[in-house]
PDB file of C-alpha atoms in Angstrom:
ATOM      1  CA  UNK A   1      38.054  -1.367  47.131  1.00  0.00           C
ATOM      2  CA  UNK A   2      38.619  -0.923  50.848  1.00  0.00           C
ATOM      3  CA  UNK A   3      41.141   1.922  50.834  1.00  0.00           C
ATOM      4  CA  UNK A   4      40.741   5.713  50.962  1.00  0.00           C
ATOM      5  CA  UNK A   5      41.368   5.902  47.211  1.00  0.00           C
ATOM      6  CA  UNK A   6      39.021   2.977  46.620  1.00  0.00           C
ATOM      7  CA  UNK A   7      36.291   4.863  48.485  1.00  0.00           C
ATOM      8  CA  UNK A   8      36.847   7.933  46.290  1.00  0.00           C
ATOM      9  CA  UNK A   9      36.627   5.799  43.139  1.00  0.00           C
ATOM     10  CA  UNK A  10      33.502   3.983  44.332  1.00  0.00           C
ATOM     11  CA  UNK A  11      31.806   7.304  45.045  1.00  0.00           C
ATOM     12  CA  UNK A  12      32.817   8.716  41.657  1.00  0.00           C
ATOM     13  CA  UNK A  13      31.356   5.655  39.940  1.00  0.00           C
ATOM     14  CA  UNK A  14      28.043   6.542  41.615  1.00  0.00           C
ATOM     15  CA  UNK A  15      28.311  10.139  40.411  1.00  0.00           C
ATOM     16  CA  UNK A  16      29.427  11.554  43.773  1.00  0.00           C
ATOM     17  CA  UNK A  17      32.627  13.525  43.264  1.00  0.00           C
ATOM     18  CA  UNK A  18      34.963  15.449  45.570  1.00  0.00           C
ATOM     19  CA  UNK A  19      33.963  19.096  46.063  1.00  0.00           C
ATOM     20  CA  UNK A  20      34.933  21.281  43.066  1.00  0.00           C
ATOM     21  CA  UNK A  21      36.798  23.725  45.301  1.00  0.00           C
ATOM     22  CA  UNK A  22      40.177  23.793  43.584  1.00  0.00           C
ATOM     23  CA  UNK A  23      41.873  21.806  46.332  1.00  0.00           C
ATOM     24  CA  UNK A  24      44.163  18.780  46.276  1.00  0.00           C
ATOM     25  CA  UNK A  25      43.587  15.732  48.459  1.00  0.00           C
ATOM     26  CA  UNK A  26      46.597  13.587  49.345  1.00  0.00           C
ATOM     27  CA  UNK A  27      45.871   9.910  50.048  1.00  0.00           C
ATOM     28  CA  UNK A  28      48.183   6.990  50.842  1.00  0.00           C
ATOM     29  CA  UNK A  29      49.050   4.528  48.118  1.00  0.00           C
ATOM     30  CA  UNK A  30      46.470   1.734  47.960  1.00  0.00           C
ATOM     31  CA  UNK A  31      49.321  -0.681  47.188  1.00  0.00           C
ATOM     32  CA  UNK A  32      53.052  -0.675  46.606  1.00  0.00           C
ATOM     33  CA  UNK A  33      52.352  -0.657  42.861  1.00  0.00           C
ATOM     34  CA  UNK A  34      49.807   2.155  42.580  1.00  0.00           C
ATOM     35  CA  UNK A  35      51.073   5.750  42.656  1.00  0.00           C
ATOM     36  CA  UNK A  36      49.558   8.609  40.704  1.00  0.00           C
ATOM     37  CA  UNK A  37      47.299  11.597  40.340  1.00  0.00           C
ATOM     38  CA  UNK A  38      43.569  11.545  39.647  1.00  0.00           C
ATOM     39  CA  UNK A  39      41.923  14.786  38.538  1.00  0.00           C
ATOM     40  CA  UNK A  40      38.208  15.459  38.791  1.00  0.00           C
ATOM     41  CA  UNK A  41      36.414  18.728  38.038  1.00  0.00           C
ATOM     42  CA  UNK A  42      38.257  21.375  40.084  1.00  0.00           C
ATOM     43  CA  UNK A  43      39.659  18.803  42.509  1.00  0.00           C
ATOM     44  CA  UNK A  44      42.692  16.527  42.330  1.00  0.00           C
ATOM     45  CA  UNK A  45      43.707  13.471  44.324  1.00  0.00           C
ATOM     46  CA  UNK A  46      47.360  12.562  44.724  1.00  0.00           C
ATOM     47  CA  UNK A  47      47.757   8.956  45.841  1.00  0.00           C
ATOM     48  CA  UNK A  48      51.343   8.529  46.935  1.00  0.00           C
ATOM     49  CA  UNK A  49      53.193   8.029  50.187  1.00  0.00           C
ATOM     50  CA  UNK A  50      54.263  11.674  50.426  1.00  0.00           C
ATOM     51  CA  UNK A  51      53.486  14.327  52.997  1.00  0.00           C
ATOM     52  CA  UNK A  52      50.562  16.661  52.195  1.00  0.00           C
ATOM     53  CA  UNK A  53      52.850  19.587  53.053  1.00  0.00           C
ATOM     54  CA  UNK A  54      55.262  18.446  50.322  1.00  0.00           C
ATOM     55  CA  UNK A  55      52.413  18.557  47.784  1.00  0.00           C
ATOM     56  CA  UNK A  56      51.185  21.962  48.991  1.00  0.00           C
ATOM     57  CA  UNK A  57      54.673  23.405  48.568  1.00  0.00           C
ATOM     58  CA  UNK A  58      54.585  22.482  44.871  1.00  0.00           C
ATOM     59  CA  UNK A  59      51.000  23.258  43.865  1.00  0.00           C
ATOM     60  CA  UNK A  60      49.715  26.766  44.459  1.00  0.00           C
ATOM     61  CA  UNK A  61      46.208  27.093  45.911  1.00  0.00           C
ATOM     62  CA  UNK A  62      43.664  27.191  43.100  1.00  0.00           C
ATOM     63  CA  UNK A  63      46.129  25.980  40.449  1.00  0.00           C
ATOM     64  CA  UNK A  64      43.736  23.602  38.706  1.00  0.00           C
ATOM     65  CA  UNK A  65      46.286  22.521  36.089  1.00  0.00           C
ATOM     66  CA  UNK A  66      49.130  22.069  38.565  1.00  0.00           C
ATOM     67  CA  UNK A  67      48.520  18.455  39.681  1.00  0.00           C
ATOM     68  CA  UNK A  68      48.807  17.108  36.117  1.00  0.00           C
ATOM     69  CA  UNK A  69      51.388  19.613  34.865  1.00  0.00           C
ATOM     70  CA  UNK A  70      54.924  18.470  34.004  1.00  0.00           C
ATOM     71  CA  UNK A  71      56.671  20.334  36.880  1.00  0.00           C
ATOM     72  CA  UNK A  72      54.667  18.567  39.581  1.00  0.00           C
ATOM     73  CA  UNK A  73      54.729  15.163  37.867  1.00  0.00           C
ATOM     74  CA  UNK A  74      58.501  15.458  37.440  1.00  0.00           C
ATOM     75  CA  UNK A  75      58.888  16.336  41.121  1.00  0.00           C
ATOM     76  CA  UNK A  76      56.601  13.479  42.165  1.00  0.00           C
ATOM     77  CA  UNK A  77      58.596  11.108  39.985  1.00  0.00           C
ATOM     78  CA  UNK A  78      61.869  12.197  41.575  1.00  0.00           C
ATOM     79  CA  UNK A  79      60.357  11.850  45.044  1.00  0.00           C
ATOM     80  CA  UNK A  80      59.010   8.342  44.432  1.00  0.00           C
ATOM     81  CA  UNK A  81      61.690   7.019  42.081  1.00  0.00           C
ATOM     82  CA  UNK A  82      59.206   6.730  39.231  1.00  0.00           C
ATOM     83  CA  UNK A  83      58.174   8.480  36.039  1.00  0.00           C
ATOM     84  CA  UNK A  84      54.856   9.671  34.688  1.00  0.00           C
ATOM     85  CA  UNK A  85      52.966   7.383  32.343  1.00  0.00           C
ATOM     86  CA  UNK A  86      50.268   8.633  29.957  1.00  0.00           C
ATOM     87  CA  UNK A  87      47.693  11.154  31.078  1.00  0.00           C
ATOM     88  CA  UNK A  88      44.482   9.257  30.372  1.00  0.00           C
ATOM     89  CA  UNK A  89      40.801  10.002  30.315  1.00  0.00           C
ATOM     90  CA  UNK A  90      39.169   7.830  32.986  1.00  0.00           C
ATOM     91  CA  UNK A  91      35.744   6.319  32.264  1.00  0.00           C
ATOM     92  CA  UNK A  92      33.425   3.952  34.094  1.00  0.00           C
ATOM     93  CA  UNK A  93      30.402   1.783  33.292  1.00  0.00           C
ATOM     94  CA  UNK A  94      28.208  -0.682  35.131  1.00  0.00           C
ATOM     95  CA  UNK A  95      27.997  -4.413  34.577  1.00  0.00           C
ATOM     96  CA  UNK A  96      25.575  -5.820  32.001  1.00  0.00           C
ATOM     97  CA  UNK A  97      23.618  -9.076  32.434  1.00  0.00           C
ATOM     98  CA  UNK A  98      24.046 -12.240  30.419  1.00  0.00           C
ATOM     99  CA  UNK A  99      26.867 -13.438  28.193  1.00  0.00           C
ATOM    100  CA  UNK A 100      28.706 -10.978  25.933  1.00  0.00           C
ATOM    101  CA  UNK A 101      27.085 -10.582  22.489  1.00  0.00           C
ATOM    102  CA  UNK A 102      30.410 -11.179  20.786  1.00  0.00           C
ATOM    103  CA  UNK A 103      32.368 -14.325  20.001  1.00  0.00           C
ATOM    104  CA  UNK A 104      35.206 -14.401  22.523  1.00  0.00           C
ATOM    105  CA  UNK A 105      37.725 -17.154  23.141  1.00  0.00           C
ATOM    106  CA  UNK A 106      39.637 -16.953  26.405  1.00  0.00           C
ATOM    107  CA  UNK A 107      43.347 -17.393  25.933  1.00  0.00           C
ATOM    108  CA  UNK A 108      46.214 -18.189  28.264  1.00  0.00           C
ATOM    109  CA  UNK A 109      48.702 -16.541  25.878  1.00  0.00           C
ATOM    110  CA  UNK A 110      50.488 -13.826  27.832  1.00  0.00           C
ATOM    111  CA  UNK A 111      52.735 -12.835  24.952  1.00  0.00           C
ATOM    112  CA  UNK A 112      50.354 -10.399  23.247  1.00  0.00           C
ATOM    113  CA  UNK A 113      51.501  -6.797  23.813  1.00  0.00           C
ATOM    114  CA  UNK A 114      48.134  -5.854  25.328  1.00  0.00           C
ATOM    115  CA  UNK A 115      48.345  -8.740  27.788  1.00  0.00           C
ATOM    116  CA  UNK A 116      51.958  -7.890  28.620  1.00  0.00           C
ATOM    117  CA  UNK A 117      50.977  -4.312  29.499  1.00  0.00           C
ATOM    118  CA  UNK A 118      48.019  -5.490  31.553  1.00  0.00           C
ATOM    119  CA  UNK A 119      50.165  -7.880  33.568  1.00  0.00           C
ATOM    120  CA  UNK A 120      52.495  -5.025  34.514  1.00  0.00           C
ATOM    121  CA  UNK A 121      49.693  -2.914  35.968  1.00  0.00           C
ATOM    122  CA  UNK A 122      46.943  -5.332  37.031  1.00  0.00           C
ATOM    123  CA  UNK A 123      46.260  -8.467  39.034  1.00  0.00           C
ATOM    124  CA  UNK A 124      43.975 -11.399  38.156  1.00  0.00           C
ATOM    125  CA  UNK A 125      44.435 -10.664  34.440  1.00  0.00           C
ATOM    126  CA  UNK A 126      42.321 -12.582  31.943  1.00  0.00           C
ATOM    127  CA  UNK A 127      42.437 -12.217  28.171  1.00  0.00           C
ATOM    128  CA  UNK A 128      40.131 -13.043  25.264  1.00  0.00           C
ATOM    129  CA  UNK A 129      40.526 -12.973  21.496  1.00  0.00           C
ATOM    130  CA  UNK A 130      38.018 -12.685  18.658  1.00  0.00           C
ATOM    131  CA  UNK A 131      38.232 -14.460  15.288  1.00  0.00           C
ATOM    132  CA  UNK A 132      38.699 -11.116  13.522  1.00  0.00           C
ATOM    133  CA  UNK A 133      41.771  -9.980  15.432  1.00  0.00           C
ATOM    134  CA  UNK A 134      40.423  -8.317  18.565  1.00  0.00           C
ATOM    135  CA  UNK A 135      41.967  -8.670  22.008  1.00  0.00           C
ATOM    136  CA  UNK A 136      40.283  -7.890  25.326  1.00  0.00           C
ATOM    137  CA  UNK A 137      41.847  -7.975  28.788  1.00  0.00           C
ATOM    138  CA  UNK A 138      40.331  -7.613  32.249  1.00  0.00           C
ATOM    139  CA  UNK A 139      42.105  -7.316  35.570  1.00  0.00           C
ATOM    140  CA  UNK A 140      42.246  -5.686  38.971  1.00  0.00           C
ATOM    141  CA  UNK A 141      44.079  -2.386  38.694  1.00  0.00           C
ATOM    142  CA  UNK A 142      44.326   0.769  40.794  1.00  0.00           C
ATOM    143  CA  UNK A 143      42.888   0.238  44.291  1.00  0.00           C
ATOM    144  CA  UNK A 144      41.525  -3.126  43.163  1.00  0.00           C
ATOM    145  CA  UNK A 145      39.102  -1.687  40.624  1.00  0.00           C
ATOM    146  CA  UNK A 146      38.101  -3.766  37.593  1.00  0.00           C
ATOM    147  CA  UNK A 147      39.866  -2.374  34.511  1.00  0.00           C
ATOM    148  CA  UNK A 148      39.644  -3.362  30.870  1.00  0.00           C
ATOM    149  CA  UNK A 149      41.706  -2.712  27.776  1.00  0.00           C
ATOM    150  CA  UNK A 150      41.237  -3.745  24.175  1.00  0.00           C
ATOM    151  CA  UNK A 151      43.029  -3.771  20.864  1.00  0.00           C
ATOM    152  CA  UNK A 152      41.813  -4.388  17.328  1.00  0.00           C
ATOM    153  CA  UNK A 153      43.798  -5.407  14.284  1.00  0.00           C
ATOM    154  CA  UNK A 154      41.620  -3.405  11.878  1.00  0.00           C
ATOM    155  CA  UNK A 155      39.522  -0.499  13.144  1.00  0.00           C
ATOM    156  CA  UNK A 156      36.471   0.958  11.478  1.00  0.00           C
ATOM    157  CA  UNK A 157      34.079  -2.005  11.811  1.00  0.00           C
ATOM    158  CA  UNK A 158      32.832  -1.349  15.329  1.00  0.00           C
ATOM    159  CA  UNK A 159      34.961  -4.089  16.897  1.00  0.00           C
ATOM    160  CA  UNK A 160      36.443  -1.767  19.496  1.00  0.00           C
ATOM    161  CA  UNK A 161      32.976  -0.724  20.631  1.00  0.00           C
ATOM    162  CA  UNK A 162      31.913  -4.373  20.681  1.00  0.00           C
ATOM    163  CA  UNK A 163      34.872  -5.403  22.821  1.00  0.00           C
ATOM    164  CA  UNK A 164      34.341  -2.547  25.261  1.00  0.00           C
ATOM    165  CA  UNK A 165      30.689  -3.454  25.642  1.00  0.00           C
ATOM    166  CA  UNK A 166      31.458  -7.168  25.916  1.00  0.00           C
ATOM    167  CA  UNK A 167      33.754  -6.439  28.850  1.00  0.00           C
ATOM    168  CA  UNK A 168      30.772  -5.131  30.809  1.00  0.00           C
ATOM    169  CA  UNK A 169      29.233  -8.627  30.602  1.00  0.00           C
ATOM    170  CA  UNK A 170      32.350 -10.261  32.051  1.00  0.00           C
ATOM    171  CA  UNK A 171      32.488  -8.595  35.471  1.00  0.00           C
ATOM    172  CA  UNK A 172      30.391  -9.473  38.538  1.00  0.00           C
ATOM    173  CA  UNK A 173      26.878  -8.030  38.514  1.00  0.00           C
ATOM    174  CA  UNK A 174      27.487  -5.765  41.503  1.00  0.00           C
ATOM    175  CA  UNK A 175      30.738  -4.266  40.170  1.00  0.00           C
ATOM    176  CA  UNK A 176      31.656  -1.419  37.840  1.00  0.00           C
ATOM    177  CA  UNK A 177      34.274  -1.447  35.098  1.00  0.00           C
ATOM    178  CA  UNK A 178      36.901   1.219  34.464  1.00  0.00           C
ATOM    179  CA  UNK A 179      38.639   2.074  31.204  1.00  0.00           C
ATOM    180  CA  UNK A 180      41.517   4.512  30.816  1.00  0.00           C
ATOM    181  CA  UNK A 181      42.027   5.917  27.331  1.00  0.00           C
ATOM    182  CA  UNK A 182      44.609   8.312  25.938  1.00  0.00           C
ATOM    183  CA  UNK A 183      42.627  11.395  24.772  1.00  0.00           C
ATOM    184  CA  UNK A 184      44.578  11.488  21.514  1.00  0.00           C
ATOM    185  CA  UNK A 185      43.396   7.971  20.633  1.00  0.00           C
ATOM    186  CA  UNK A 186      40.145   9.297  19.227  1.00  0.00           C
ATOM    187  CA  UNK A 187      38.943   5.936  17.896  1.00  0.00           C
ATOM    188  CA  UNK A 188      39.253   4.295  21.298  1.00  0.00           C
ATOM    189  CA  UNK A 189      37.618   7.289  22.977  1.00  0.00           C
ATOM    190  CA  UNK A 190      34.656   7.013  20.613  1.00  0.00           C
ATOM    191  CA  UNK A 191      34.513   3.246  21.158  1.00  0.00           C
ATOM    192  CA  UNK A 192      34.309   3.375  24.954  1.00  0.00           C
ATOM    193  CA  UNK A 193      31.772   6.204  24.898  1.00  0.00           C
ATOM    194  CA  UNK A 194      29.618   4.312  22.393  1.00  0.00           C
ATOM    195  CA  UNK A 195      29.848   1.241  24.661  1.00  0.00           C
ATOM    196  CA  UNK A 196      28.243   3.201  27.502  1.00  0.00           C
ATOM    197  CA  UNK A 197      31.269   4.321  29.500  1.00  0.00           C
ATOM    198  CA  UNK A 198      31.039   7.757  31.110  1.00  0.00           C
ATOM    199  CA  UNK A 199      34.017  10.093  31.640  1.00  0.00           C
ATOM    200  CA  UNK A 200      34.761  10.889  35.271  1.00  0.00           C
ATOM    201  CA  UNK A 201      38.186  12.532  35.166  1.00  0.00           C
ATOM    202  CA  UNK A 202      41.824  12.247  34.110  1.00  0.00           C
ATOM    203  CA  UNK A 203      44.607  10.155  35.584  1.00  0.00           C
ATOM    204  CA  UNK A 204      48.335   9.660  35.366  1.00  0.00           C
ATOM    205  CA  UNK A 205      50.077   6.687  36.962  1.00  0.00           C
ATOM    206  CA  UNK A 206      53.653   6.926  38.165  1.00  0.00           C
ATOM    207  CA  UNK A 207      55.508   3.800  37.053  1.00  0.00           C
ATOM    208  CA  UNK A 208      59.025   2.407  37.525  1.00  0.00           C
ATOM    209  CA  UNK A 209      61.589   3.775  35.066  1.00  0.00           C
ATOM    210  CA  UNK A 210      61.321   2.047  31.712  1.00  0.00           C
ATOM    211  CA  UNK A 211      57.822   0.692  32.455  1.00  0.00           C
ATOM    212  CA  UNK A 212      55.807   3.299  30.577  1.00  0.00           C
ATOM    213  CA  UNK A 213      53.159   2.303  28.083  1.00  0.00           C
TER     214      UNK A 213
END
């Protein structure tokens, strides 16, 4: 992740966060696709090709909620020709050695809704399925970070946790894996936490109109 945002993410994965001083850092987009806001404890990062002065005019000093509040996200959407996607909890975990302790079959089927969503927001997407209805995807997302998503046909049997943990076995040994989860999806939140992912902040991506989800 050789971009200013990539450096921030790499540091956060190591537990080194921006100063909790209530300020907002404005960074260039790491790619034409990736625009958004990343909020850490008492510090936000706007990654968009906008002037810092434009951001300062719309977020009052010390307004900790401002960067993820509807007025600013609406203004950012109008400025960039996009709209706000979900506000997600952002989590990260390190790679695990050896093969995943779960039966996974890689699939080239790109028609599954989870794969379709991944292809819109990630590069180098790969997908796996389990015999009992689970789907796991991996790909390169924001600033080139490894991101995973999963879906289960029937929750309550620990499959979500198993898929999230299995994903950690599928990335290179020297990498970390990111997972973004909607806070209201309590089952998925519990699954990623049980699989060893740690919360680092909140994030909203700005996507082309009609591309939410």
